mmCIF file of N, CA and C in Angstrom:
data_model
loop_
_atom_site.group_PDB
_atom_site.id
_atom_site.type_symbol
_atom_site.label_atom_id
_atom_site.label_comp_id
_atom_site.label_asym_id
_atom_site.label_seq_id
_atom_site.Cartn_x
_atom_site.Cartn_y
_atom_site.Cartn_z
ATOM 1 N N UNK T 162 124.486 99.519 100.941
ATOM 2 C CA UNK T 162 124.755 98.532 101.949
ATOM 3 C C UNK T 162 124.300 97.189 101.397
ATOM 4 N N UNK T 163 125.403 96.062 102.081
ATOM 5 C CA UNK T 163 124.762 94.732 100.906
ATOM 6 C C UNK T 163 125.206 94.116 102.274
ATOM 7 N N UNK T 164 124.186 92.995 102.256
ATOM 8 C CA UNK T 164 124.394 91.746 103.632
ATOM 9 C C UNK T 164 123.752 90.812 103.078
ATOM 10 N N UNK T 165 124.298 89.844 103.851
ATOM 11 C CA UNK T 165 123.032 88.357 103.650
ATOM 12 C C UNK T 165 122.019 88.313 103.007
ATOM 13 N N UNK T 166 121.653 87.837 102.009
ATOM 14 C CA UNK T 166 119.919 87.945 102.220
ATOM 15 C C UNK T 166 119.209 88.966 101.576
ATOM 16 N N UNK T 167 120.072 90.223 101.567
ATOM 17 C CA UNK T 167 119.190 91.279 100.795
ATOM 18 C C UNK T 167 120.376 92.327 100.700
ATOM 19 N N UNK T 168 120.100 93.375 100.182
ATOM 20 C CA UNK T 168 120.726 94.891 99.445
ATOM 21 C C UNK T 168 119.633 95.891 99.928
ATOM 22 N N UNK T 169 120.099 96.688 100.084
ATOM 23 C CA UNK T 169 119.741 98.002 100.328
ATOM 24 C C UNK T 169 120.543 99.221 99.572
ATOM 25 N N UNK T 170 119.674 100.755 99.410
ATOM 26 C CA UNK T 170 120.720 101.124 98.588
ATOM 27 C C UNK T 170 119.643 103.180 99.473
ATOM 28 N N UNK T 171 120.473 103.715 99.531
ATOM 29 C CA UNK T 171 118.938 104.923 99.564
ATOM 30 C C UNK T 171 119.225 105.884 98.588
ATOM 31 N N UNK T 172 118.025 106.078 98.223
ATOM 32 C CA UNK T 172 118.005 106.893 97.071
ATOM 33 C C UNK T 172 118.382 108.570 97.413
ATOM 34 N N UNK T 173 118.347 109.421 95.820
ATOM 35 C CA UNK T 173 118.380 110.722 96.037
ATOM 36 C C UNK T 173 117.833 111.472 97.332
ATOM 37 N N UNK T 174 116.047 110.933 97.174
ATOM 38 C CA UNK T 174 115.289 111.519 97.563
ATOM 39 C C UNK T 174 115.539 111.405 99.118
ATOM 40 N N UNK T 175 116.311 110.033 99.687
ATOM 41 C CA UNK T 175 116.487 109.722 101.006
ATOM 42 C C UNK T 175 115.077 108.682 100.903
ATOM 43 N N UNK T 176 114.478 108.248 99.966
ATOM 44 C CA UNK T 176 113.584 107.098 100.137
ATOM 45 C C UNK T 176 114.638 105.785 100.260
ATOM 46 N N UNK T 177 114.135 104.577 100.420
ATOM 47 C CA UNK T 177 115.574 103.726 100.659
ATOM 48 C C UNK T 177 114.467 101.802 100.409
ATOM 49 N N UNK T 178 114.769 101.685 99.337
ATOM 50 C CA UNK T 178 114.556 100.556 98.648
ATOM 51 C C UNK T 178 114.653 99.658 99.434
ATOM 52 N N UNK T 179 114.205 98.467 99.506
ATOM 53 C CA UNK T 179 114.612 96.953 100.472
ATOM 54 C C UNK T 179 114.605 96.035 99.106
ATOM 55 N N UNK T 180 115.940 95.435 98.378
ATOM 56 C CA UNK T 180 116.321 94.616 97.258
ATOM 57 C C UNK T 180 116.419 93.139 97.991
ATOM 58 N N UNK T 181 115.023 92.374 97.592
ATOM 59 C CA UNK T 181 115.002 91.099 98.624
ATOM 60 C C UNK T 181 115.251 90.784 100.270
ATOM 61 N N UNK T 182 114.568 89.868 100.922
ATOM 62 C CA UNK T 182 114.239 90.345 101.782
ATOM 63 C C UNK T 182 114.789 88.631 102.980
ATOM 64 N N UNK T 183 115.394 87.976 102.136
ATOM 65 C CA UNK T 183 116.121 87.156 102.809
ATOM 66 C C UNK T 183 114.713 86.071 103.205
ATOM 67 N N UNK T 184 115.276 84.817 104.013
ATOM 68 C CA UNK T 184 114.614 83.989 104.532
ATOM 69 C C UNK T 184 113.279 84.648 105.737
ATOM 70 N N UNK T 185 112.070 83.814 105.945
ATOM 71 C CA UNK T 185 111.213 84.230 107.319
ATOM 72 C C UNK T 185 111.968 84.325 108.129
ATOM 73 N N UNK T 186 111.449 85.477 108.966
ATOM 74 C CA UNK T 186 111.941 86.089 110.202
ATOM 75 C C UNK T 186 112.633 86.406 110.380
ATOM 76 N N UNK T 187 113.185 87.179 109.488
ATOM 77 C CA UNK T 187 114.222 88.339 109.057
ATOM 78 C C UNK T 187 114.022 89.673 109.989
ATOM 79 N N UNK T 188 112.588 90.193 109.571
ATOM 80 C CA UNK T 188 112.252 91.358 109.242
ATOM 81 C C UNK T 188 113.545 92.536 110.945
ATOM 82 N N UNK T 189 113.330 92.027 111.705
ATOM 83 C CA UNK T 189 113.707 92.235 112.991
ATOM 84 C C UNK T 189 115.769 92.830 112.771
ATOM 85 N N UNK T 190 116.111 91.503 112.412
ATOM 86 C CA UNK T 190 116.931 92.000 111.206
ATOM 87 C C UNK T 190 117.673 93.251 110.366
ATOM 88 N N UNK T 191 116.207 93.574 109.468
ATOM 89 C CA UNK T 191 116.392 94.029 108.623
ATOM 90 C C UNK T 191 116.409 95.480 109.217
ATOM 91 N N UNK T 192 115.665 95.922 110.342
ATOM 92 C CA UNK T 192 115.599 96.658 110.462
ATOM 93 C C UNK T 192 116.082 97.519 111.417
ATOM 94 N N UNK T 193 117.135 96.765 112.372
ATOM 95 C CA UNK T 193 118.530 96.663 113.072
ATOM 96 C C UNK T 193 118.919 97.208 112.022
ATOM 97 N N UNK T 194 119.721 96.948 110.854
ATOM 98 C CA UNK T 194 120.824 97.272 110.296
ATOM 99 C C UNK T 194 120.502 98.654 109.460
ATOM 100 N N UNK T 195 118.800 98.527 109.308
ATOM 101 C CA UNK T 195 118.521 100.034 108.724
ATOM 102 C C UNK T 195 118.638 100.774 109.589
ATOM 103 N N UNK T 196 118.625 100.927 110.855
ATOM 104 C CA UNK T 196 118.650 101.709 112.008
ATOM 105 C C UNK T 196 119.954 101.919 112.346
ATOM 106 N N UNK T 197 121.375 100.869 111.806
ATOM 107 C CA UNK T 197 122.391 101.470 112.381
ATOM 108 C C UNK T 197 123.085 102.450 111.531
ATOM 109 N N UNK T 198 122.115 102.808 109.889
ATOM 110 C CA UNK T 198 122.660 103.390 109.143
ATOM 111 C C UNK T 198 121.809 104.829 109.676
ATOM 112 N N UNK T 199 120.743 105.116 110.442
ATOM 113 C CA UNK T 199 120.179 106.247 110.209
ATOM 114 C C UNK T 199 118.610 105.801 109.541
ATOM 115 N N UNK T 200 118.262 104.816 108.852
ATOM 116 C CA UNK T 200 117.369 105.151 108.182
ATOM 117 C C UNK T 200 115.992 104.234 109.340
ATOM 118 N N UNK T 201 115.176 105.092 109.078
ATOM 119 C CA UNK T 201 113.828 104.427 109.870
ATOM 120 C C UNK T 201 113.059 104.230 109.011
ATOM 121 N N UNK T 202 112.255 102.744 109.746
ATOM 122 C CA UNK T 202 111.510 102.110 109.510
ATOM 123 C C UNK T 202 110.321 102.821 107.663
ATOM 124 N N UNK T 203 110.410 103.791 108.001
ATOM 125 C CA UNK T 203 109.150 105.081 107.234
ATOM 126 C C UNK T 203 109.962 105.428 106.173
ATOM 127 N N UNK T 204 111.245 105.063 105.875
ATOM 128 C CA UNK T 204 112.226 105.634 104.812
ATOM 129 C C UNK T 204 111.971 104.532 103.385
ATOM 130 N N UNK T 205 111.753 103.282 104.172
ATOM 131 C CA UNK T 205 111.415 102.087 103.201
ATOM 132 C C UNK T 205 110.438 102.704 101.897
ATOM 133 N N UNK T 206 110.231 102.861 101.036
ATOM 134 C CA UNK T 206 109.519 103.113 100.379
ATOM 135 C C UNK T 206 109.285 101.952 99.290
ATOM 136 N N UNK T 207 109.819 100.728 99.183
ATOM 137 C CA UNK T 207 109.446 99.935 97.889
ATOM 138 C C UNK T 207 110.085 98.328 98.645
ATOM 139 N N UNK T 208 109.498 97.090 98.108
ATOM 140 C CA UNK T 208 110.251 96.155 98.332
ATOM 141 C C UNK T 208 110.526 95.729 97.795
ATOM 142 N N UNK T 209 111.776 95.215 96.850
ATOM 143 C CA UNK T 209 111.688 94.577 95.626
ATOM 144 C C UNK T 209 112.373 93.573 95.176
ATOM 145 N N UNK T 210 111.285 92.300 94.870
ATOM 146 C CA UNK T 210 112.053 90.957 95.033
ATOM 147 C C UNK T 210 112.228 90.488 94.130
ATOM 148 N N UNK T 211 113.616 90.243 93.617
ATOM 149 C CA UNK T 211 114.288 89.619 92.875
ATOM 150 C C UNK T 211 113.680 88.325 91.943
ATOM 151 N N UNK T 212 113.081 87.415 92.625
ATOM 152 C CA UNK T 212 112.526 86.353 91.805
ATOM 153 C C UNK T 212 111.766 85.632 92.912
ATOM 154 N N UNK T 213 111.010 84.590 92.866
ATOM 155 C CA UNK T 213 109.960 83.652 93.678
ATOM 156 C C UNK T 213 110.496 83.018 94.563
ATOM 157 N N UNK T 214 112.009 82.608 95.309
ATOM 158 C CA UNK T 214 112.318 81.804 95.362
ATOM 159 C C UNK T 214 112.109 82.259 97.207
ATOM 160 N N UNK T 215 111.750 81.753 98.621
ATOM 161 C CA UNK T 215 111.586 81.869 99.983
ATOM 162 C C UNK T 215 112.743 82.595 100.091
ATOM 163 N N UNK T 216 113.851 81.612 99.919
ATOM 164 C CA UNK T 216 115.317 82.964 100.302
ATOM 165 C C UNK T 216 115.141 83.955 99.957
ATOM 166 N N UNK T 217 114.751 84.714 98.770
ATOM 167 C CA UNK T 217 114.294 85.816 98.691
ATOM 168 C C UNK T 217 113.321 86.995 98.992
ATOM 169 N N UNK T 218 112.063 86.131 99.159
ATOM 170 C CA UNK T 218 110.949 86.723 99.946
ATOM 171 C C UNK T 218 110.740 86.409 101.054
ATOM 172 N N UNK T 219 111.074 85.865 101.746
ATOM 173 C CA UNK T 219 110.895 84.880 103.080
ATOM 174 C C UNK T 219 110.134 86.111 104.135
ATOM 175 N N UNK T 220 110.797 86.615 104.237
ATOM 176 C CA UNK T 220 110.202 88.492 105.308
ATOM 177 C C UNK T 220 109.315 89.374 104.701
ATOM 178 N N UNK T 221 109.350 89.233 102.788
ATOM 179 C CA UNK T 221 108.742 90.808 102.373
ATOM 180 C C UNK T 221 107.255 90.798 102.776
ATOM 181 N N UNK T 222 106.362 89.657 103.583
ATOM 182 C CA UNK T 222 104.857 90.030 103.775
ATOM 183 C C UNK T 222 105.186 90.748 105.170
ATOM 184 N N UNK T 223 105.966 90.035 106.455
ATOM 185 C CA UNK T 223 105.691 91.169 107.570
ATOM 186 C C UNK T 223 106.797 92.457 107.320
ATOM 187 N N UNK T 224 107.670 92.524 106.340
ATOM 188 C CA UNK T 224 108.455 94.037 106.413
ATOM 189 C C UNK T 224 107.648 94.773 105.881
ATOM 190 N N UNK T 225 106.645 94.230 104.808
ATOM 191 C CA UNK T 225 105.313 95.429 104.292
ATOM 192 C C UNK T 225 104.380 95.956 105.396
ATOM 193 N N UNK T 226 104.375 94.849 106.390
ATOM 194 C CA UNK T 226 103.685 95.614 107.386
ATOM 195 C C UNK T 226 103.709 96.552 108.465
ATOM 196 N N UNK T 227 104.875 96.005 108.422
ATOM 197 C CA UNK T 227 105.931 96.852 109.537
ATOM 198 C C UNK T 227 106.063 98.081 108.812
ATOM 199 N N UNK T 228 106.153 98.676 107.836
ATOM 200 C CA UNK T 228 106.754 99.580 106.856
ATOM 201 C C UNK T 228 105.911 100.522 106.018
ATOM 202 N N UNK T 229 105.182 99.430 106.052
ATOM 203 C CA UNK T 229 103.853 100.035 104.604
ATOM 204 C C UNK T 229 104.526 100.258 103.236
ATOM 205 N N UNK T 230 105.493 100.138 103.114
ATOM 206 C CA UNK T 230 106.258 99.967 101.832
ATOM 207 C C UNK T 230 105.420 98.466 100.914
ATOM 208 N N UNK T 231 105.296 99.165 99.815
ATOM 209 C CA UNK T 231 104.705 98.144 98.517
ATOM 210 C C UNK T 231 105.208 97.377 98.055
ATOM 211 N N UNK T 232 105.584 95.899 97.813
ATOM 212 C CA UNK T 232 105.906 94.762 97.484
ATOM 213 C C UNK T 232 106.205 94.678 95.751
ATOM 214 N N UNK T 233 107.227 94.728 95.080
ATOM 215 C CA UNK T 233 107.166 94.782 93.890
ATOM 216 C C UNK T 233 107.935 92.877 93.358
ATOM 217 N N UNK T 234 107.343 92.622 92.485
ATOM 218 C CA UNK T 234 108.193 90.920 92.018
ATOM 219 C C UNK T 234 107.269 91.037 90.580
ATOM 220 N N UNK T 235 107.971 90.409 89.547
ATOM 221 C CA UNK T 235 107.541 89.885 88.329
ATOM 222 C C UNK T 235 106.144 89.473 88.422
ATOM 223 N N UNK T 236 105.509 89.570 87.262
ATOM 224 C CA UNK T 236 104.111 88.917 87.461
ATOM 225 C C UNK T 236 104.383 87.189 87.192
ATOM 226 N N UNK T 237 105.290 86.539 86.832
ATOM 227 C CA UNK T 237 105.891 85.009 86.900
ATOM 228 C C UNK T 237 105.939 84.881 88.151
ATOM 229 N N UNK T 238 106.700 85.723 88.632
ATOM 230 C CA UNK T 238 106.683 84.966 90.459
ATOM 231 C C UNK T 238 105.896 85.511 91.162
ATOM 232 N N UNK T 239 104.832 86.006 91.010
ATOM 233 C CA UNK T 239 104.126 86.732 91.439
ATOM 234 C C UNK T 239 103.263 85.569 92.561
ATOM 235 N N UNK T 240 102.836 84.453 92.139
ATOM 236 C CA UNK T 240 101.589 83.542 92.758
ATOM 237 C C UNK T 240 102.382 83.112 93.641
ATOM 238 N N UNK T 241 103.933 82.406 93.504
ATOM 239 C CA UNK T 241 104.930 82.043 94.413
ATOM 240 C C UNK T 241 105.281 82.810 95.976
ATOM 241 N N UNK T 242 105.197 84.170 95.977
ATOM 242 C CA UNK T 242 104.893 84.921 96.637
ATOM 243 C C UNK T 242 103.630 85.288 98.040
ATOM 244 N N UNK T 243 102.767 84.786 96.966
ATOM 245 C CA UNK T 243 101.202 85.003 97.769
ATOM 246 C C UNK T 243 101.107 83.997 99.175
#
């Protein structure tokens, strides 16, 4: 599944990646459209952001919380992030 802002994809296992995470205040969003596929909130297993830039991370600090899924980005964009 690909939209605005971010990609999604679910794996073998039925774990299900979040590929960038779009602008703040997304997360609400994000997780509408995981829900109209079937997948809940607990399926998230990784977040993984593309590069430093807000359009890209803008949501991944509250979808980690919402999720508990782990935040993955380059160690370059890493401080951009924080």
């Amino acid at each position: 599944m690909i939209s605005r802002g971010s990609s999604r994809g679910k794996g073998s296992s039925g774990s299900f990646p979040e590929v960038d995470t779009g602008n703040p205040g997304r997360p609400d969003r994000i997780l509408a459209r995981l829900a109209e596929c079937g997948v809940a909130p607990g399926d998230m297993r990784l977040i993984l952001l593309t590069h430093g830039h807000v359009d890209h991370f803008g949501s991944a600090a509250e979808l980690c919380e919402r999720t508990g899924a782990p935040v993955a980005i380059h160690a370059l964009d890493a401080e951009a992030v924080r």
